[in-house]
Coordinates of C-alpha atoms in Angstrom, one line a residue:
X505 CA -6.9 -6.2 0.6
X506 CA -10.0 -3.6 0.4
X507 CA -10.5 -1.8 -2.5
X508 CA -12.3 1.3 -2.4
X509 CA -14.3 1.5 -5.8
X510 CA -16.3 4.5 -6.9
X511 CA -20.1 4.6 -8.0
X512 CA -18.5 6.8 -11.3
X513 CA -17.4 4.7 -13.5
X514 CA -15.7 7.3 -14.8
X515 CA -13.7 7.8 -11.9
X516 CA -10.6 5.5 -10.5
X517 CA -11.0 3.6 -7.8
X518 CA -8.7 3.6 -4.9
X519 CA -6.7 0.6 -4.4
X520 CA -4.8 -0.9 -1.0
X521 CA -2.2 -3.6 -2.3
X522 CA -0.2 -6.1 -0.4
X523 CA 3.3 -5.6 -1.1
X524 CA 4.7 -9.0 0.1
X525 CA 7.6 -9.6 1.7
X526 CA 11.0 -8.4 -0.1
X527 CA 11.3 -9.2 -3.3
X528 CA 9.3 -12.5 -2.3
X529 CA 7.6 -12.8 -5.4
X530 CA 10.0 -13.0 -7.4
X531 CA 12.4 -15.7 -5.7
X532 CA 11.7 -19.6 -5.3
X533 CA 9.6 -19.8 -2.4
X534 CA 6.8 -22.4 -3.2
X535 CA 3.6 -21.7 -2.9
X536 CA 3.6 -19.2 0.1
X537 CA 2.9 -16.2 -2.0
X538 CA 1.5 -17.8 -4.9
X539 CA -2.0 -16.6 -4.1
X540 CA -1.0 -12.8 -3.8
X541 CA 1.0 -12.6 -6.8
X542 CA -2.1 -14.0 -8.6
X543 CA -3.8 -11.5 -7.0
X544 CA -1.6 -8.3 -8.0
X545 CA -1.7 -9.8 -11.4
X546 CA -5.3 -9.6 -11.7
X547 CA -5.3 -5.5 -10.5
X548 CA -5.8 -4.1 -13.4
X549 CA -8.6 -6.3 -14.8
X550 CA -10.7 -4.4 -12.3
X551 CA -9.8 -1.1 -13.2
X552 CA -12.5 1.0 -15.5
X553 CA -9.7 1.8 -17.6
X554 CA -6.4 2.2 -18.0
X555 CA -4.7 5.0 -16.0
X556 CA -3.2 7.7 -17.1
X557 CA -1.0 8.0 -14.2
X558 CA -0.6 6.8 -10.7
X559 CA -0.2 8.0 -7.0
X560 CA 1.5 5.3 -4.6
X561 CA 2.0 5.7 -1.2
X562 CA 4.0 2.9 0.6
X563 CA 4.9 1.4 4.3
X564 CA 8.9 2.1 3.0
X565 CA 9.1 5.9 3.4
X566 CA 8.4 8.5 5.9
X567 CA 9.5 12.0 6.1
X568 CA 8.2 15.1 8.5
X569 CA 6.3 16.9 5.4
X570 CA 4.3 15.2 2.7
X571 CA 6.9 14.5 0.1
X572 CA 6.3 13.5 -3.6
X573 CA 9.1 11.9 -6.2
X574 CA 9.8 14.5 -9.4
X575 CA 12.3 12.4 -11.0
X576 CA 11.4 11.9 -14.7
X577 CA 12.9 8.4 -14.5
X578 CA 13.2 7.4 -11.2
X579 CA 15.7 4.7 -9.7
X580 CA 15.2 1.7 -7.8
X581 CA 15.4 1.5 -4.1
X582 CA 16.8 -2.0 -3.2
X583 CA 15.4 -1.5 0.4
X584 CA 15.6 -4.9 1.4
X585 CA 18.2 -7.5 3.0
X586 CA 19.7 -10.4 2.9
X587 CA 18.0 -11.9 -0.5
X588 CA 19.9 -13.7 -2.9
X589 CA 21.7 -11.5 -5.5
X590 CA 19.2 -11.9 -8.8
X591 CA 16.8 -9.8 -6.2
X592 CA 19.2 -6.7 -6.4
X593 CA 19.2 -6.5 -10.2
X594 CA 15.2 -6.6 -10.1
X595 CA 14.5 -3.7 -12.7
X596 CA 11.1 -2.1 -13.1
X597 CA 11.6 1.3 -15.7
X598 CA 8.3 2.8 -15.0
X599 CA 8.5 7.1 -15.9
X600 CA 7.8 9.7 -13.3
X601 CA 5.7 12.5 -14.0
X602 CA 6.8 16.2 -12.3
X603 CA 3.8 17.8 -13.5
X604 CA 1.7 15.4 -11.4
X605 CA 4.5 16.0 -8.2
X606 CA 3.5 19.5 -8.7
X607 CA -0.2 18.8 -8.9
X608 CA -0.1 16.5 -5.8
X609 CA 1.9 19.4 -3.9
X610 CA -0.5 22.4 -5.2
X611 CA -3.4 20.1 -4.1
X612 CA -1.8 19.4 -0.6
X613 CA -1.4 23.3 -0.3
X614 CA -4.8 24.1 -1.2
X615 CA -6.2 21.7 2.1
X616 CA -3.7 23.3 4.2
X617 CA -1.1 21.2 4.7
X618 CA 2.9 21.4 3.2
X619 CA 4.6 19.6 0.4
X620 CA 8.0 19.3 -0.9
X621 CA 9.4 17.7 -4.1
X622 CA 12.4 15.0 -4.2
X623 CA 13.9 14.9 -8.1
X624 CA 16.3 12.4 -6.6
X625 CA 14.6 9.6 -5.0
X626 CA 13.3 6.4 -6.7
X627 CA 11.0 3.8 -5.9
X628 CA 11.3 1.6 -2.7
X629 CA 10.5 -1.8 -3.1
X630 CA 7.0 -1.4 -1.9
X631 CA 6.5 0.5 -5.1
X632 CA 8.1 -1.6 -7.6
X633 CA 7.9 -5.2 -6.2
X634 CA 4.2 -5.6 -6.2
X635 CA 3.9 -3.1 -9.4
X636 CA 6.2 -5.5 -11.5
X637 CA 2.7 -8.3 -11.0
X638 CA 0.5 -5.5 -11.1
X639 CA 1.7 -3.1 -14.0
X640 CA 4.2 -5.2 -15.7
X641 CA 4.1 -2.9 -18.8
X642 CA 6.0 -0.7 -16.6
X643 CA 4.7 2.3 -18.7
X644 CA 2.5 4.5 -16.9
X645 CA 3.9 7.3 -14.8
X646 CA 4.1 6.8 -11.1
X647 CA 4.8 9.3 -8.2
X648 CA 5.5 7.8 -4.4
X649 CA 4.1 9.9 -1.9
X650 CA 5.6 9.8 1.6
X651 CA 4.4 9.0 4.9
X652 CA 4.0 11.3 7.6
X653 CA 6.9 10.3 10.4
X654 CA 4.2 11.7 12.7
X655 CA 3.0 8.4 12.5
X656 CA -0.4 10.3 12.6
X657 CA -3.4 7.7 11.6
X658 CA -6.2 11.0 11.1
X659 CA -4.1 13.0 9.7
X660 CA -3.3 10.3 6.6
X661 CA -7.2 10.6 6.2
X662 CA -6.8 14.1 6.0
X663 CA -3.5 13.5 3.4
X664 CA -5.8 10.9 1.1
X665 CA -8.6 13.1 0.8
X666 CA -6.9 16.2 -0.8
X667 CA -6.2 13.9 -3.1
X668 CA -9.3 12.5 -4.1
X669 CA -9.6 14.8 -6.9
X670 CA -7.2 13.6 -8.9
X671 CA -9.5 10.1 -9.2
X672 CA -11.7 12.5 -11.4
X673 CA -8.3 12.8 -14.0
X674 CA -8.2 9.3 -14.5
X675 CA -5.2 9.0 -12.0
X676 CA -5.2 5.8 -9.9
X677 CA -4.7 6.3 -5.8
X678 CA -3.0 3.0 -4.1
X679 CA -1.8 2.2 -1.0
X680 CA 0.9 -0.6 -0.4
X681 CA 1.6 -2.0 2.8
X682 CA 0.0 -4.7 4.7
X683 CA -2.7 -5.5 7.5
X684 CA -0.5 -8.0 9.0
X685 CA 3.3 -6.8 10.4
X686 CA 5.0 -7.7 13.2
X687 CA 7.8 -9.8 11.7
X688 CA 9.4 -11.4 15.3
X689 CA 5.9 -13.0 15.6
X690 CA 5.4 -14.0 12.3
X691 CA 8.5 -16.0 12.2
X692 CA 7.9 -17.3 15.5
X693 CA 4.5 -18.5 15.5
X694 CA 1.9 -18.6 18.8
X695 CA -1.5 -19.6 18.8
X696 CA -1.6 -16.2 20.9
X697 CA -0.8 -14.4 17.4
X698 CA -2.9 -16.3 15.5
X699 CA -5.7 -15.1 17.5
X700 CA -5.0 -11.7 17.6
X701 CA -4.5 -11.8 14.1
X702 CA -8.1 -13.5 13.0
X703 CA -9.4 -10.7 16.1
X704 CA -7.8 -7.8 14.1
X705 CA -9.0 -8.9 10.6
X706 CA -12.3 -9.4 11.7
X707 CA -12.2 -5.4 12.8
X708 CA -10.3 -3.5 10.0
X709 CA -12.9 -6.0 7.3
X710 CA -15.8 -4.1 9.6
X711 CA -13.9 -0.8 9.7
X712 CA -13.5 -0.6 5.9
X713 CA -16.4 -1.6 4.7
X714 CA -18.7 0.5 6.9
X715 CA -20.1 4.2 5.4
X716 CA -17.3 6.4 5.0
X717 CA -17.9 8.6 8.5
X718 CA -17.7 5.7 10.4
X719 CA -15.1 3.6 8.3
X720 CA -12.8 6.9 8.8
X721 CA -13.3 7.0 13.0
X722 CA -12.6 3.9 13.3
X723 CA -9.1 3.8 11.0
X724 CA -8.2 7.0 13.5
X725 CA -8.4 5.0 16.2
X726 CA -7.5 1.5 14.8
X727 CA -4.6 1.3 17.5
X728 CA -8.0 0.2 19.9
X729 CA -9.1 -2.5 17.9
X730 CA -8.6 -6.2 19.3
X731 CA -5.1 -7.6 18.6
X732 CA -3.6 -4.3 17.1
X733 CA -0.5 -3.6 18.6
X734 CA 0.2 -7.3 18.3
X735 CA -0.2 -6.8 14.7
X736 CA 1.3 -3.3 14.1
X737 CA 4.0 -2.8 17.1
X738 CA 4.7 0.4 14.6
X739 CA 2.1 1.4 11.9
X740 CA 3.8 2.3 8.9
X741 CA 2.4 -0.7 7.0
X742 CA -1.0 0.4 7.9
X743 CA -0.9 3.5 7.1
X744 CA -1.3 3.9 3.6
X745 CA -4.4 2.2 4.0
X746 CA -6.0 5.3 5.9
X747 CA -4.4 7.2 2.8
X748 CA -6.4 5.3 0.8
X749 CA -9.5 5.6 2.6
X750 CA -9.2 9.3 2.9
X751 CA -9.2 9.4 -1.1
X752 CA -12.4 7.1 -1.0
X753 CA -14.4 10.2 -0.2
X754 CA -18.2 9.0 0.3
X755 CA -17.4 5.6 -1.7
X756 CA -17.8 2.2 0.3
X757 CA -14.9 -0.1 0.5
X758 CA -14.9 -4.0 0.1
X759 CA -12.7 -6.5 0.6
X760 CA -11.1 -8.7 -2.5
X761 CA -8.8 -10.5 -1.7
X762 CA -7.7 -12.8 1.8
X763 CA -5.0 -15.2 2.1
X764 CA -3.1 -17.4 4.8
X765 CA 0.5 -16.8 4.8
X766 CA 2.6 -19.1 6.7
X767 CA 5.7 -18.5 8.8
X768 CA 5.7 -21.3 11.4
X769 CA 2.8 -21.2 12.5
X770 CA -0.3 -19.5 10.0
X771 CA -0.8 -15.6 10.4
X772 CA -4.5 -14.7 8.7
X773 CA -3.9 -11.2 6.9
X774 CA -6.6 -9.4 5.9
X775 CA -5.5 -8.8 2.0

């Protein structure tokens, strides 16, 4: 996955996670996510320090206006099906943080766009199942911010980068998703797939680690790249990826992390 890391090393960099599939990491699957979980363990070694809080925005929820969690300690969302039991009693007690909800919202409103609070909702599993490797302390505050149902690639840019100030505040800005999702195909396996997946890898490493103006055309328009649609029939695991690039600002992005995940036939994802 790219991370976008700030030349203040004062400043948070901005972070696009895998988020697996399910509760994958934590059943017994051998070996196929091994690498990724070794990965999300490793996320806050490359932090500058430890956050004070953190913004997450994930493939799992979409609403028509930017909308932020306000609960104090939000639930669990067990968004996923057909896993065994133990996978529904997962627990992950991170705090939320209103005063940051508000803060996210006022800085959404001062770039022009609307935001609404949810005291009620908790954290999907693309929150809590790759933050149980990454944070397992489970103690700093967290607030989900939603996806656009808009399905709107620019205007995520737009979303990230009213939040960029908040990297200044020693708040961490990550994106969860993944750059590999069309499930039917995954399971099914072509060497028609494959290629379109190796195709669109190739592209989105390029697009992200290109200078910022041209890294942010190209995510706008990613649905053009080679192998795209075959890749994302629907965005919404892409996504937060453009969030995160529009809270890059000016800084460059690299890639740290690839991996081959298999389903019957080997799907590269750009990590």
């Amino acid at each position: 996955m790219p991370i976008l890391r700030s030349s203040l090393p004062s400043r948070q960099p901005v972070l696009f996670l895998p988020h697996g599939g399910g509760p994958c990491f934590f059943m017994d699957w051998p070996n196929t996510w091994d690498r990724m979980a070794d990965y999300l363990r490793s996320t806050q070694s490359t932090l500058p320090h430890k956050p004070d809080a953190i913004v997450v925005v994930s493939g799992h929820w979409e609403e028509d206006i930017p909308t932020v969690t306000a609960a104090l300690n939000p639930p669990l969302i067990y968004d996923y099906y057909g896993f065994p039991p133990h996978t529904y009693h997962l627990q992950y007690p991170a705090p939320g943080s209103p005063a940051l909800a508000s803060t996210v919202c006022s800085l959404l409103h001062e770039a022009g766009m609307p935001c609404t609070t949810d005291d009620q909702r908790g954290f999907d599993h693309g929150v809590f199942i790759p933050f149980m490797l990454a944070f397992e302390d489970a103690d700093i505050p967290i607030v989900e911010l939603s996806l656009l149902k808009s399905m709107d690639s620019a205007a995520h840019i737009v979303l990230g980068a009213a939040l960029e100030p908040l990297r200044a505040q020693n708040v961490l800005i990550i994106g969860t998703g993944m750059t590999y999702h069309n499930l039917r195909h995954f399971m099914n396996g072509s060497p028609a797939t494959n290629q379109a997946a190796q195709e669109f890898d190739t592209w989105l490493e390029r697009a992200v680690t290109a200078p910022a103006i041209e890294r942010n055309a190209q995510l706008a328009h990613w649905a053009a790249a080679p192998g795209a649609r075959i890749c994302h029939p629907r965005e919404e695991h892409l996504l937060p990826l453009m969030v995160a690039a529009g809270a890059a600002g000016q800084d460059e992005g690299m890639r740290t992390y690839s991996d081959t995940v298999l389903g019957s036939g080997p799907i590269n994802l750009l990590n």
